[in-house]
Coordinates of C-alpha atoms in Angstrom, one line a residue:
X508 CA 124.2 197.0 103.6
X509 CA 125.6 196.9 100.2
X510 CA 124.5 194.1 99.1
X511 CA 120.9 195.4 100.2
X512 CA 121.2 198.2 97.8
X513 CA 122.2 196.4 94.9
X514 CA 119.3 193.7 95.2
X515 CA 116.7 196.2 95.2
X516 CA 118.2 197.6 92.3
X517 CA 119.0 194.9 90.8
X518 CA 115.5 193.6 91.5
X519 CA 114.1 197.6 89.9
X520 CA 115.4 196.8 87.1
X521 CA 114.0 193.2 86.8
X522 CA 110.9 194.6 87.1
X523 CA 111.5 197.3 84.6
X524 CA 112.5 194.7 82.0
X525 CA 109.8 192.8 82.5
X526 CA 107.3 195.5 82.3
X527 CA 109.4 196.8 78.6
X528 CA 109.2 192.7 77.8
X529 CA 105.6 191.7 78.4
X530 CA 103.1 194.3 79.2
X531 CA 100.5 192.3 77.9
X532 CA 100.9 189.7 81.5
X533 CA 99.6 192.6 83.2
X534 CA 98.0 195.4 80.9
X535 CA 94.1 196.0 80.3
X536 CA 92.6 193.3 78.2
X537 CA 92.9 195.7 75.3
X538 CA 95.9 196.6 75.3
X539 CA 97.2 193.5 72.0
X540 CA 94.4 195.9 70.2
X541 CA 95.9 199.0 71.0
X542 CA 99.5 197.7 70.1
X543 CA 98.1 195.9 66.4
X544 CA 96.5 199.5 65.7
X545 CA 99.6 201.2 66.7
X546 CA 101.3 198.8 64.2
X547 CA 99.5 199.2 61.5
X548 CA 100.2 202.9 61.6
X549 CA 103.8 202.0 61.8
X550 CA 103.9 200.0 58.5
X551 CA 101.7 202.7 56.9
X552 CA 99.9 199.9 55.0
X553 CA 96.6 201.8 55.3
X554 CA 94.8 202.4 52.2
X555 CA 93.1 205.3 51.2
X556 CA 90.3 205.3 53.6
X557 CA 91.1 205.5 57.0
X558 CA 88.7 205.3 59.9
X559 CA 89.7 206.4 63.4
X560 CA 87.6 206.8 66.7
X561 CA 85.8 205.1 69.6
X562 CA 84.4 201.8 70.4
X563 CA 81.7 202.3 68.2
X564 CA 83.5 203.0 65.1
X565 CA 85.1 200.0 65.6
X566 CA 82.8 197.9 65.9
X567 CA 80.3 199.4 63.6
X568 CA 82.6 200.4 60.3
X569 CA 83.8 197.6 57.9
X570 CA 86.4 198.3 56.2
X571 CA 85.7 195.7 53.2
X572 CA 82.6 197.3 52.6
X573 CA 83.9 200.8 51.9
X574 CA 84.5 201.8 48.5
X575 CA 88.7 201.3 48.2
X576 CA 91.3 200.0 50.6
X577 CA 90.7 201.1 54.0
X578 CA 91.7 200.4 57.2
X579 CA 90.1 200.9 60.6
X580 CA 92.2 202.3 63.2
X581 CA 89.5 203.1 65.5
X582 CA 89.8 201.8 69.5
X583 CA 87.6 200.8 72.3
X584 CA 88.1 203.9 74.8
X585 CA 90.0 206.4 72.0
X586 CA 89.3 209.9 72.4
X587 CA 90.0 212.8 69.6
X588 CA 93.7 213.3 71.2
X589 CA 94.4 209.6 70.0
X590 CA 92.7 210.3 66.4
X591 CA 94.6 213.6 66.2
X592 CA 97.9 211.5 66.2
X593 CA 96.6 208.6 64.1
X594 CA 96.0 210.6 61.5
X595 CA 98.9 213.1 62.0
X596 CA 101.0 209.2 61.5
X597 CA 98.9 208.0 59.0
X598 CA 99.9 211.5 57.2
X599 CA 103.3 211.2 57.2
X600 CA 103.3 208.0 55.5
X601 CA 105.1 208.3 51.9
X602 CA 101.4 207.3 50.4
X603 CA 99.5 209.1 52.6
X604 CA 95.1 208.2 53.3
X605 CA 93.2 210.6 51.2
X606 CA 89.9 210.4 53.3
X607 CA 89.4 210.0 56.7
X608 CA 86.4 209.2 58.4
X609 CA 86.6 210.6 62.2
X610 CA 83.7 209.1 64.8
X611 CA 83.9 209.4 68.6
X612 CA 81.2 209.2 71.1
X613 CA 80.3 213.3 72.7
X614 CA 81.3 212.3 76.1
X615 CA 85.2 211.9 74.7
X616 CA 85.2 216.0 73.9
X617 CA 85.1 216.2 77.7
X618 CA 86.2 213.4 79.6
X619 CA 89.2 212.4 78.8
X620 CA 89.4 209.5 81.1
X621 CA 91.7 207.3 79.3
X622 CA 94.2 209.3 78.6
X623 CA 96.4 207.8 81.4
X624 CA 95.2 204.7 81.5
X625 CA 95.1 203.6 77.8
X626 CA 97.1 206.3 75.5
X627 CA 99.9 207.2 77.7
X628 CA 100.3 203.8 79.5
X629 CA 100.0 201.4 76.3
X630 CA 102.4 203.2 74.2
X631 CA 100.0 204.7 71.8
X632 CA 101.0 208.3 72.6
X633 CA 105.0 208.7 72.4
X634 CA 107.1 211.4 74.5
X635 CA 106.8 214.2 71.8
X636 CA 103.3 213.5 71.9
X637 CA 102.7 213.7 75.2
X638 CA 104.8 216.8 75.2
X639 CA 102.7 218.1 72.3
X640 CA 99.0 217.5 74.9
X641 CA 101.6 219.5 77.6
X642 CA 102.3 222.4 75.5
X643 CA 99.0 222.9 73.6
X644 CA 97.3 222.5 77.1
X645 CA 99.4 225.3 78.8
X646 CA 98.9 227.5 75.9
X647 CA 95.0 227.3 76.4
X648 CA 95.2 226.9 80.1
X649 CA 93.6 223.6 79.3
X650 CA 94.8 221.4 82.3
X651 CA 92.0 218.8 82.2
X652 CA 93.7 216.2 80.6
X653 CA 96.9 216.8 83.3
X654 CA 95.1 217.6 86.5
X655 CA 93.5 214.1 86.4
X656 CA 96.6 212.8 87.4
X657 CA 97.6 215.4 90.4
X658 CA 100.2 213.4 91.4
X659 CA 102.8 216.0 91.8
X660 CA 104.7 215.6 89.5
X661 CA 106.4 217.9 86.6
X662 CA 104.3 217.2 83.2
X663 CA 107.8 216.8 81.4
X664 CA 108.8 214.1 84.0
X665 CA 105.5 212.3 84.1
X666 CA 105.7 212.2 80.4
X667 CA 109.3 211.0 80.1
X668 CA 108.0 208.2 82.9
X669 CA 105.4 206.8 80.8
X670 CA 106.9 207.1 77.6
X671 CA 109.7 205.1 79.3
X672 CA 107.3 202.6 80.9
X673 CA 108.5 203.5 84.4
X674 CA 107.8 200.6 86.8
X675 CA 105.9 202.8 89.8
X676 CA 103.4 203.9 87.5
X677 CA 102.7 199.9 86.8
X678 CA 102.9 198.7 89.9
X679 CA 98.7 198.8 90.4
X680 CA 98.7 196.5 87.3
X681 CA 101.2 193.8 88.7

């Protein structure tokens, strides 16, 4: 019975490497996009023009034909909570964007239906930033953005879960 145990954990934590080593076998289609954005943000080699937002914005805003170096950090399915970080990264850069230009469909002030899905699940939001959506949402009694998932259980764990690419909360990809 022992050995029983150890292969399924044993086989846990095969899975859980596998998911950390190669999300994009199983991930949404855009999930390389999310992760070049993401790393653009991380080498802060933006410019001083900055454009963040939806689908739209990135598909519809050339950076080359705006006046100075600009990047666009904009994403299929981003909603305000992912431009709110962007820029909040792109800020702390040691040369810091000086203009930002912030576009996002209406719908994504009120449905924010890839919060889970995209933001949390591809890495784009980190732990403190997920704890940061938490807090902010308790303190307005906001819980939109965490009732969507009602899945029992504590914010802080949920967020600690995705943050850490926990393998339940993939299995539905595999």
């Amino acid at each position: 019975m022992l050995w029983l145990g150890a292969a399924i954990v044993a086989s846990f934590a095969a899975i859980w490497l596998w998911i950390i080593a190669l999300p994009s076998a199983f991930l949404d289609r855009e999930y390389p996009i999310w992760q070049a954005k993401l790393r653009l943000l991380d080498t802060c080699d933006l410019g001083s023009i900055v454009v963040v937002g939806d689908s739209r914005a990135a598909a519809d805003i050339i950076p080359a034909l705006l006046p100075g170096k600009a990047t666009n950090l904009a994403i299929g399915g981003s909603q305000p909570v992912e431009s709110y970080f962007a820029v909040k990264r792109a800020l702390a850069c040691p040369n810091p964007p000086s203009v930002f230009v912030l576009s996002h469909s209406i719908d994504h002030f009120f449905h924010p239906d890839t919060f889970w899905t995209r933001s949390a699940r591809f890495g784009f939001l980190r732990f403190q930033d997920l704890q940061e959506v938490y807090q902010t949402s308790a303190r307005f009694h906001d819980f939109s953005t965490y009732g969507i998932e009602a899945d029992g259980l504590p914010p802080t764990l949920r967020n600690w879960m995705h943050a850490n690419r926990f393998p339940p909360l993939h299995f539905a990809s595999l």
